[in-house]
């Protein structure tokens, strides 16, 4: 059957989902994968799987993506490039790029209010591997000129409650 594999994150290649372990990963040898399971705080979802199991899953997946009628899609060129760099078995697999989101073209009546505050929305998880530290680093400065709305951020969003004069 026709199948589309969407590389939303780096699963099932990366148990941490984000190819981050002391920086962005550029390789994932068996030793590094074992170290990731014991020392990477971002590797928090599949703790009971273990490195050997994860390596077997990743190897099987790499074999399956070569099947006929299978199409791979990634949200950016960097995701495709990173996957192919980390897993040489994907080097010859074509990956179609379909960018995140959509192009925004404001209508004729759209214009920001003069002197108004910027309104920003953070949608989704604020887990460590999704960049919570980046938001935390700029949160107080953002609150000086913007109202920030956290939508669907779960319990991690509660850490930001009350920052910036109650406008978060």
Short mmCIF file of N, CA and C in Angstrom, two decimals:
data_model
loop_
_atom_site.label_atom_id
_atom_site.label_comp_id
_atom_site.label_asym_id
_atom_site.label_seq_id
_atom_site.Cartn_x
_atom_site.Cartn_y
_atom_site.Cartn_z
N UNK A 1 0.83 -1.19 0.00
CA UNK A 1 0.00 0.00 0.00
C UNK A 1 0.88 1.25 0.00
N UNK A 2 0.41 2.31 -0.62
CA UNK A 2 1.17 3.56 -0.55
C UNK A 2 1.30 4.00 0.91
N UNK A 3 2.51 4.39 1.29
CA UNK A 3 2.77 4.77 2.68
C UNK A 3 3.59 6.05 2.70
N UNK A 4 3.23 6.96 3.58
CA UNK A 4 4.01 8.18 3.77
C UNK A 4 4.54 8.19 5.20
N UNK A 5 5.85 8.34 5.33
CA UNK A 5 6.49 8.45 6.64
C UNK A 5 6.82 9.92 6.83
N UNK A 6 6.28 10.51 7.88
CA UNK A 6 6.50 11.93 8.15
C UNK A 6 7.53 12.07 9.26
N UNK A 7 8.64 12.71 8.96
CA UNK A 7 9.72 12.91 9.93
C UNK A 7 9.43 14.17 10.74
N UNK A 8 8.41 14.10 11.59
CA UNK A 8 8.06 15.26 12.43
C UNK A 8 9.19 15.57 13.39
N UNK A 9 9.76 14.55 13.97
CA UNK A 9 10.95 14.69 14.80
C UNK A 9 11.91 13.60 14.32
N UNK A 10 12.83 13.16 15.15
CA UNK A 10 13.82 12.19 14.69
C UNK A 10 13.53 10.77 15.16
N UNK A 11 12.30 10.51 15.50
CA UNK A 11 11.92 9.15 15.88
C UNK A 11 11.59 8.36 14.63
N UNK A 12 11.91 7.10 14.47
CA UNK A 12 12.51 6.20 15.46
C UNK A 12 14.03 6.15 15.44
N UNK A 13 14.67 7.08 14.75
CA UNK A 13 16.13 7.06 14.80
C UNK A 13 16.62 7.40 16.20
N UNK A 14 16.07 8.44 16.80
CA UNK A 14 16.58 8.98 18.06
C UNK A 14 15.58 8.78 19.20
N UNK A 15 16.00 8.08 20.21
CA UNK A 15 15.13 7.83 21.37
C UNK A 15 14.81 9.14 22.11
N UNK A 16 15.70 10.11 22.03
CA UNK A 16 15.47 11.41 22.67
C UNK A 16 14.61 12.31 21.79
N UNK A 17 14.29 11.88 20.60
CA UNK A 17 13.45 12.56 19.62
C UNK A 17 14.10 13.75 18.95
N UNK A 18 15.10 14.37 19.57
CA UNK A 18 15.57 15.68 19.13
C UNK A 18 17.01 15.70 18.61
N UNK A 19 17.68 14.58 18.52
CA UNK A 19 19.10 14.46 18.19
C UNK A 19 19.97 15.45 18.95
N UNK A 20 19.68 15.57 20.24
CA UNK A 20 20.48 16.44 21.11
C UNK A 20 20.99 15.66 22.30
N UNK A 21 22.31 15.71 22.50
CA UNK A 21 22.98 15.12 23.66
C UNK A 21 24.29 15.86 23.78
N UNK A 22 24.38 16.79 24.69
CA UNK A 22 25.53 17.68 24.79
C UNK A 22 25.75 18.42 23.47
N UNK A 23 24.69 18.94 22.89
CA UNK A 23 24.73 19.60 21.60
C UNK A 23 23.98 18.77 20.57
N UNK A 24 23.94 19.26 19.35
CA UNK A 24 23.27 18.53 18.27
C UNK A 24 24.15 17.34 17.88
N UNK A 25 23.54 16.17 17.82
CA UNK A 25 24.29 14.96 17.49
C UNK A 25 24.65 14.94 16.00
N UNK A 26 25.88 14.59 15.72
CA UNK A 26 26.34 14.43 14.34
C UNK A 26 26.69 12.98 14.06
N UNK A 27 26.65 12.15 15.09
CA UNK A 27 26.85 10.71 14.96
C UNK A 27 26.14 10.04 16.12
N UNK A 28 25.84 8.75 15.92
CA UNK A 28 25.22 8.01 17.01
C UNK A 28 25.73 6.57 16.95
N UNK A 29 26.95 6.41 17.42
CA UNK A 29 27.58 5.10 17.48
C UNK A 29 26.92 4.29 18.59
N UNK A 30 27.11 2.98 18.61
CA UNK A 30 26.54 2.18 19.70
C UNK A 30 26.96 2.68 21.08
N UNK A 31 28.23 3.07 21.25
CA UNK A 31 28.69 3.59 22.55
C UNK A 31 27.98 4.89 22.91
N UNK A 32 27.82 5.78 21.93
CA UNK A 32 27.13 7.05 22.19
C UNK A 32 25.66 6.81 22.51
N UNK A 33 25.04 5.86 21.82
CA UNK A 33 23.64 5.54 22.10
C UNK A 33 23.49 5.01 23.53
N UNK A 34 24.40 4.14 23.96
CA UNK A 34 24.35 3.65 25.35
C UNK A 34 24.52 4.80 26.33
N UNK A 35 25.44 5.70 26.04
CA UNK A 35 25.65 6.87 26.92
C UNK A 35 24.41 7.75 26.94
N UNK A 36 23.72 7.85 25.81
CA UNK A 36 22.50 8.65 25.73
C UNK A 36 21.42 8.09 26.66
N UNK A 37 21.35 6.78 26.74
CA UNK A 37 20.34 6.17 27.62
C UNK A 37 20.70 6.31 29.09
N UNK A 38 21.96 6.48 29.41
CA UNK A 38 22.33 6.61 30.82
C UNK A 38 22.56 8.05 31.27
N UNK A 39 22.90 8.96 30.31
CA UNK A 39 23.27 10.30 30.76
C UNK A 39 22.60 11.47 30.07
N UNK A 40 21.68 11.21 29.16
CA UNK A 40 21.04 12.32 28.45
C UNK A 40 19.69 12.63 29.09
N UNK A 41 19.59 13.78 29.74
CA UNK A 41 18.32 14.15 30.40
C UNK A 41 17.18 14.36 29.40
N UNK A 42 17.52 14.62 28.14
CA UNK A 42 16.48 14.80 27.13
C UNK A 42 15.90 13.46 26.65
N UNK A 43 16.60 12.38 26.90
CA UNK A 43 16.13 11.05 26.53
C UNK A 43 15.25 10.55 27.67
N UNK A 44 13.99 10.95 27.67
CA UNK A 44 13.12 10.69 28.81
C UNK A 44 11.85 9.91 28.48
N UNK A 45 11.60 9.61 27.22
CA UNK A 45 10.34 8.98 26.86
C UNK A 45 10.40 7.46 26.78
N UNK A 46 11.53 6.91 26.39
CA UNK A 46 11.64 5.47 26.17
C UNK A 46 12.69 4.87 27.08
N UNK A 47 12.72 5.30 28.31
CA UNK A 47 13.76 4.90 29.25
C UNK A 47 13.85 3.39 29.44
N UNK A 48 12.73 2.69 29.34
CA UNK A 48 12.75 1.25 29.57
C UNK A 48 13.19 0.45 28.35
N UNK A 49 13.36 1.09 27.21
CA UNK A 49 13.70 0.38 25.98
C UNK A 49 15.17 -0.06 25.97
N UNK A 50 16.07 0.81 26.28
CA UNK A 50 17.49 0.49 26.27
C UNK A 50 18.11 0.66 24.90
N UNK A 51 19.43 0.82 24.90
CA UNK A 51 20.18 1.11 23.67
C UNK A 51 20.14 -0.04 22.67
N UNK A 52 20.26 -1.27 23.12
CA UNK A 52 20.26 -2.40 22.19
C UNK A 52 18.92 -2.52 21.48
N UNK A 53 17.84 -2.37 22.22
CA UNK A 53 16.52 -2.43 21.62
C UNK A 53 16.34 -1.29 20.62
N UNK A 54 16.74 -0.08 21.03
CA UNK A 54 16.56 1.08 20.15
C UNK A 54 17.39 0.94 18.88
N UNK A 55 18.59 0.39 19.00
CA UNK A 55 19.41 0.17 17.81
C UNK A 55 18.74 -0.82 16.87
N UNK A 56 18.10 -1.85 17.41
CA UNK A 56 17.38 -2.83 16.57
C UNK A 56 16.19 -2.17 15.87
N UNK A 57 15.46 -1.33 16.58
CA UNK A 57 14.31 -0.62 15.99
C UNK A 57 14.79 0.27 14.85
N UNK A 58 15.81 1.02 15.10
CA UNK A 58 16.35 1.95 14.10
C UNK A 58 16.86 1.20 12.87
N UNK A 59 17.54 0.08 13.08
CA UNK A 59 18.05 -0.72 11.96
C UNK A 59 16.90 -1.27 11.12
N UNK A 60 15.87 -1.78 11.77
CA UNK A 60 14.71 -2.31 11.05
C UNK A 60 14.01 -1.20 10.26
N UNK A 61 13.83 -0.05 10.89
CA UNK A 61 13.19 1.09 10.23
C UNK A 61 13.98 1.52 9.00
N UNK A 62 15.31 1.58 9.12
CA UNK A 62 16.14 1.98 7.99
C UNK A 62 15.99 1.03 6.82
N UNK A 63 15.75 -0.24 7.11
CA UNK A 63 15.51 -1.20 6.03
C UNK A 63 14.15 -1.04 5.40
N UNK A 64 13.18 -0.68 6.17
CA UNK A 64 11.80 -0.56 5.66
C UNK A 64 11.59 0.66 4.77
N UNK A 65 12.35 1.71 4.97
CA UNK A 65 12.12 2.93 4.17
C UNK A 65 12.55 2.77 2.72
N UNK A 66 13.17 1.67 2.37
CA UNK A 66 13.57 1.41 0.99
C UNK A 66 12.48 0.67 0.21
N UNK A 67 11.37 0.38 0.83
CA UNK A 67 10.30 -0.36 0.15
C UNK A 67 9.64 0.49 -0.93
N UNK A 68 9.14 -0.21 -1.96
CA UNK A 68 8.41 0.53 -3.00
C UNK A 68 7.12 1.12 -2.41
N UNK A 69 6.65 2.16 -3.00
CA UNK A 69 5.42 2.84 -2.58
C UNK A 69 5.55 3.54 -1.22
N UNK A 70 6.77 3.70 -0.73
CA UNK A 70 6.96 4.43 0.52
C UNK A 70 7.58 5.79 0.20
N UNK A 71 7.01 6.81 0.76
CA UNK A 71 7.47 8.18 0.55
C UNK A 71 7.83 8.77 1.90
N UNK A 72 8.97 9.44 1.99
CA UNK A 72 9.35 10.13 3.22
C UNK A 72 9.16 11.62 3.04
N UNK A 73 8.68 12.26 4.11
CA UNK A 73 8.42 13.69 4.11
C UNK A 73 9.09 14.29 5.35
N UNK A 74 9.69 15.46 5.19
CA UNK A 74 10.30 16.17 6.32
C UNK A 74 9.84 17.63 6.28
N UNK A 75 9.81 18.29 7.45
CA UNK A 75 9.36 19.68 7.51
C UNK A 75 10.42 20.70 7.12
N UNK A 76 11.67 20.26 6.98
CA UNK A 76 12.73 21.21 6.62
C UNK A 76 13.90 20.44 6.00
N UNK A 77 14.71 21.18 5.26
CA UNK A 77 15.91 20.57 4.67
C UNK A 77 16.86 20.09 5.76
N UNK A 78 16.89 20.78 6.90
CA UNK A 78 17.81 20.36 7.96
C UNK A 78 17.41 19.01 8.55
N UNK A 79 16.11 18.73 8.68
CA UNK A 79 15.69 17.43 9.19
C UNK A 79 16.13 16.34 8.22
N UNK A 80 15.91 16.52 6.93
CA UNK A 80 16.32 15.54 5.93
C UNK A 80 17.84 15.35 5.96
N UNK A 81 18.58 16.46 5.99
CA UNK A 81 20.04 16.40 6.01
C UNK A 81 20.55 15.69 7.27
N UNK A 82 19.97 16.02 8.43
CA UNK A 82 20.41 15.40 9.68
C UNK A 82 20.14 13.90 9.69
N UNK A 83 18.95 13.50 9.24
CA UNK A 83 18.63 12.07 9.19
C UNK A 83 19.60 11.33 8.28
N UNK A 84 19.86 11.86 7.11
CA UNK A 84 20.76 11.20 6.17
C UNK A 84 22.19 11.18 6.69
N UNK A 85 22.60 12.21 7.41
CA UNK A 85 23.94 12.23 7.99
C UNK A 85 24.11 11.26 9.13
N UNK A 86 23.07 11.11 9.93
CA UNK A 86 23.14 10.20 11.08
C UNK A 86 22.93 8.74 10.69
N UNK A 87 22.19 8.50 9.63
CA UNK A 87 21.84 7.14 9.24
C UNK A 87 22.17 6.97 7.75
N UNK A 88 23.37 6.56 7.44
CA UNK A 88 23.79 6.44 6.03
C UNK A 88 22.86 5.57 5.18
N UNK A 89 22.11 4.66 5.77
CA UNK A 89 21.18 3.84 5.00
C UNK A 89 20.10 4.69 4.32
N UNK A 90 19.92 5.93 4.77
CA UNK A 90 18.92 6.82 4.17
C UNK A 90 19.51 7.70 3.06
N UNK A 91 20.80 7.58 2.80
CA UNK A 91 21.47 8.48 1.86
C UNK A 91 20.78 8.54 0.50
N UNK A 92 20.30 7.43 0.00
CA UNK A 92 19.69 7.40 -1.32
C UNK A 92 18.16 7.50 -1.28
N UNK A 93 17.60 7.62 -0.11
CA UNK A 93 16.14 7.71 0.02
C UNK A 93 15.70 9.15 -0.24
N UNK A 94 14.84 9.37 -1.24
CA UNK A 94 14.36 10.74 -1.46
C UNK A 94 13.44 11.17 -0.32
N UNK A 95 13.62 12.40 0.12
CA UNK A 95 12.78 12.96 1.18
C UNK A 95 12.14 14.23 0.64
N UNK A 96 10.83 14.24 0.59
CA UNK A 96 10.08 15.40 0.11
C UNK A 96 9.97 16.41 1.25
N UNK A 97 10.17 17.69 0.94
CA UNK A 97 10.05 18.74 1.95
C UNK A 97 8.66 19.36 1.88
N UNK A 98 7.98 19.36 3.02
CA UNK A 98 6.71 20.07 3.18
C UNK A 98 6.89 20.92 4.42
N UNK A 99 7.05 22.20 4.24
CA UNK A 99 7.41 23.11 5.32
C UNK A 99 6.34 23.14 6.42
N UNK A 100 6.80 23.39 7.64
CA UNK A 100 5.88 23.60 8.76
C UNK A 100 4.94 24.76 8.45
N UNK A 101 3.73 24.66 8.94
CA UNK A 101 2.81 25.78 8.86
C UNK A 101 2.40 26.12 7.45
N UNK A 102 2.06 27.37 7.28
CA UNK A 102 1.61 27.83 5.97
C UNK A 102 2.04 29.28 5.80
N UNK A 103 2.02 29.74 4.58
CA UNK A 103 2.36 31.14 4.32
C UNK A 103 1.21 32.02 4.81
N UNK A 104 1.56 33.08 5.50
CA UNK A 104 0.55 34.01 6.00
C UNK A 104 0.55 35.25 5.13
N UNK A 105 -0.56 35.53 4.55
CA UNK A 105 -0.72 36.75 3.76
C UNK A 105 -1.84 37.55 4.42
N UNK A 106 -1.51 38.66 5.08
CA UNK A 106 -2.56 39.42 5.76
C UNK A 106 -3.56 40.01 4.76
N UNK A 107 -4.80 40.04 5.19
CA UNK A 107 -5.85 40.63 4.37
C UNK A 107 -5.74 42.14 4.35
N UNK A 108 -6.55 42.81 3.54
CA UNK A 108 -6.45 44.27 3.40
C UNK A 108 -6.79 45.02 4.68
N UNK A 109 -7.57 44.41 5.59
CA UNK A 109 -7.95 45.10 6.82
C UNK A 109 -7.01 44.81 7.98
N UNK A 110 -5.97 44.03 7.74
CA UNK A 110 -5.06 43.67 8.82
C UNK A 110 -3.98 44.72 8.99
N UNK A 111 -3.86 45.20 10.21
CA UNK A 111 -2.75 46.08 10.54
C UNK A 111 -2.62 46.09 12.05
N UNK A 112 -1.39 46.11 12.53
CA UNK A 112 -1.21 46.15 13.98
C UNK A 112 -1.65 47.50 14.52
N UNK A 113 -2.10 47.49 15.77
CA UNK A 113 -2.49 48.74 16.40
C UNK A 113 -1.25 49.57 16.70
N UNK A 114 -1.31 50.83 16.37
CA UNK A 114 -0.18 51.71 16.66
C UNK A 114 0.01 51.78 18.16
N UNK A 115 1.24 51.57 18.61
CA UNK A 115 1.55 51.65 20.03
C UNK A 115 1.04 50.47 20.83
N UNK A 116 0.42 49.51 20.19
CA UNK A 116 -0.09 48.34 20.90
C UNK A 116 1.01 47.34 21.21
N UNK A 117 0.67 46.39 22.04
CA UNK A 117 1.63 45.35 22.39
C UNK A 117 1.56 44.22 21.37
N UNK A 118 2.67 43.64 21.11
CA UNK A 118 2.75 42.48 20.26
C UNK A 118 2.09 41.30 20.98
N UNK A 119 1.38 40.47 20.26
CA UNK A 119 0.74 39.28 20.85
C UNK A 119 1.40 38.05 20.23
N UNK A 120 2.03 37.23 21.07
CA UNK A 120 2.74 36.05 20.61
C UNK A 120 2.10 34.80 21.21
N UNK A 121 2.08 33.72 20.43
CA UNK A 121 1.54 32.47 20.92
C UNK A 121 2.61 31.38 20.78
N UNK A 122 2.79 30.62 21.85
CA UNK A 122 3.63 29.43 21.82
C UNK A 122 2.68 28.26 21.84
N UNK A 123 2.73 27.44 20.81
CA UNK A 123 1.80 26.33 20.65
C UNK A 123 2.51 25.01 20.89
N UNK A 124 2.02 24.24 21.83
CA UNK A 124 2.55 22.90 22.04
C UNK A 124 3.50 22.80 23.21
N UNK A 125 4.20 21.72 23.22
CA UNK A 125 5.05 21.32 24.35
C UNK A 125 6.14 22.33 24.66
N UNK A 126 6.38 22.52 25.94
CA UNK A 126 7.52 23.30 26.41
C UNK A 126 8.48 22.38 27.18
N UNK A 127 8.56 21.14 26.74
CA UNK A 127 9.49 20.19 27.34
C UNK A 127 10.91 20.63 27.02
N UNK A 128 11.87 20.15 27.81
CA UNK A 128 13.26 20.58 27.58
C UNK A 128 13.74 20.36 26.14
N UNK A 129 13.41 19.24 25.53
CA UNK A 129 13.88 18.98 24.17
C UNK A 129 13.17 19.83 23.13
N UNK A 130 12.14 20.53 23.52
CA UNK A 130 11.42 21.41 22.59
C UNK A 130 11.86 22.87 22.74
N UNK A 131 12.85 23.15 23.59
CA UNK A 131 13.41 24.49 23.66
C UNK A 131 12.90 25.37 24.79
N UNK A 132 12.40 24.77 25.86
CA UNK A 132 11.91 25.58 26.98
C UNK A 132 12.98 26.54 27.50
N UNK A 133 14.23 26.10 27.48
CA UNK A 133 15.31 26.97 27.97
C UNK A 133 15.46 28.23 27.12
N UNK A 134 15.14 28.13 25.83
CA UNK A 134 15.23 29.31 24.96
C UNK A 134 14.17 30.34 25.34
N UNK A 135 12.96 29.87 25.59
CA UNK A 135 11.89 30.77 26.00
C UNK A 135 12.20 31.37 27.37
N UNK A 136 12.69 30.54 28.29
CA UNK A 136 13.02 31.04 29.62
C UNK A 136 14.08 32.14 29.56
N UNK A 137 15.01 32.02 28.63
CA UNK A 137 16.10 33.00 28.52
C UNK A 137 15.62 34.37 28.07
N UNK A 138 14.52 34.43 27.32
CA UNK A 138 14.06 35.71 26.78
C UNK A 138 12.72 36.16 27.35
N UNK A 139 12.16 35.37 28.23
CA UNK A 139 10.79 35.61 28.70
C UNK A 139 10.58 36.99 29.31
N UNK A 140 11.43 37.40 30.21
CA UNK A 140 11.24 38.70 30.87
C UNK A 140 11.38 39.85 29.89
N UNK A 141 12.30 39.75 28.96
CA UNK A 141 12.46 40.79 27.95
C UNK A 141 11.25 40.84 27.02
N UNK A 142 10.74 39.68 26.62
CA UNK A 142 9.54 39.64 25.77
C UNK A 142 8.36 40.30 26.47
N UNK A 143 8.24 40.05 27.76
CA UNK A 143 7.09 40.57 28.51
C UNK A 143 7.06 42.10 28.55
N UNK A 144 8.19 42.74 28.27
CA UNK A 144 8.22 44.21 28.24
C UNK A 144 7.41 44.78 27.07
N UNK A 145 7.31 44.05 25.97
CA UNK A 145 6.63 44.59 24.80
C UNK A 145 5.61 43.66 24.17
N UNK A 146 5.42 42.46 24.78
CA UNK A 146 4.51 41.50 24.16
C UNK A 146 3.70 40.75 25.20
N UNK A 147 2.48 40.40 24.83
CA UNK A 147 1.67 39.48 25.63
C UNK A 147 1.90 38.10 25.04
N UNK A 148 2.23 37.16 25.89
CA UNK A 148 2.57 35.82 25.44
C UNK A 148 1.48 34.86 25.86
N UNK A 149 0.99 34.09 24.90
CA UNK A 149 -0.06 33.11 25.16
C UNK A 149 0.52 31.72 24.96
N UNK A 150 0.49 30.91 26.01
CA UNK A 150 0.97 29.54 25.94
C UNK A 150 -0.24 28.63 25.78
N UNK A 151 -0.32 27.94 24.66
CA UNK A 151 -1.48 27.12 24.33
C UNK A 151 -1.04 25.67 24.17
N UNK A 152 -1.65 24.78 24.93
CA UNK A 152 -1.32 23.37 24.83
C UNK A 152 0.06 23.03 25.34
N UNK A 153 0.56 23.79 26.28
CA UNK A 153 1.93 23.60 26.77
C UNK A 153 2.01 22.64 27.95
N UNK A 154 0.86 22.20 28.47
CA UNK A 154 0.87 21.23 29.56
C UNK A 154 1.48 21.79 30.83
N UNK A 155 1.90 20.87 31.68
CA UNK A 155 2.46 21.26 32.97
C UNK A 155 3.71 22.11 32.83
N UNK A 156 4.49 21.87 31.77
CA UNK A 156 5.70 22.66 31.58
C UNK A 156 5.39 24.14 31.43
N UNK A 157 4.22 24.48 30.87
CA UNK A 157 3.82 25.87 30.71
C UNK A 157 3.58 26.58 32.03
N UNK A 158 3.26 25.81 33.06
CA UNK A 158 3.01 26.41 34.37
C UNK A 158 4.26 27.07 34.94
N UNK A 159 5.44 26.63 34.51
CA UNK A 159 6.68 27.23 34.99
C UNK A 159 6.80 28.70 34.57
N UNK A 160 6.05 29.10 33.55
CA UNK A 160 6.13 30.46 33.04
C UNK A 160 5.00 31.35 33.56
N UNK A 161 4.11 30.79 34.34
CA UNK A 161 2.96 31.54 34.84
C UNK A 161 3.41 32.71 35.71
N UNK A 162 2.85 33.87 35.44
CA UNK A 162 3.13 35.04 36.26
C UNK A 162 4.36 35.82 35.85
N UNK A 163 5.11 35.36 34.88
CA UNK A 163 6.29 36.09 34.43
C UNK A 163 5.81 37.26 33.58
N UNK A 164 6.35 38.41 33.79
CA UNK A 164 6.04 39.56 32.93
C UNK A 164 4.76 40.25 33.30
N UNK A 165 4.58 40.63 34.54
CA UNK A 165 3.46 41.46 34.99
C UNK A 165 2.11 40.83 34.70
N UNK A 166 2.03 39.52 34.84
CA UNK A 166 0.73 38.84 34.67
C UNK A 166 0.23 38.78 33.27
N UNK A 167 1.06 39.04 32.31
CA UNK A 167 0.61 39.04 30.91
C UNK A 167 0.91 37.73 30.22
N UNK A 168 1.37 36.74 30.91
CA UNK A 168 1.65 35.44 30.32
C UNK A 168 0.56 34.48 30.72
#
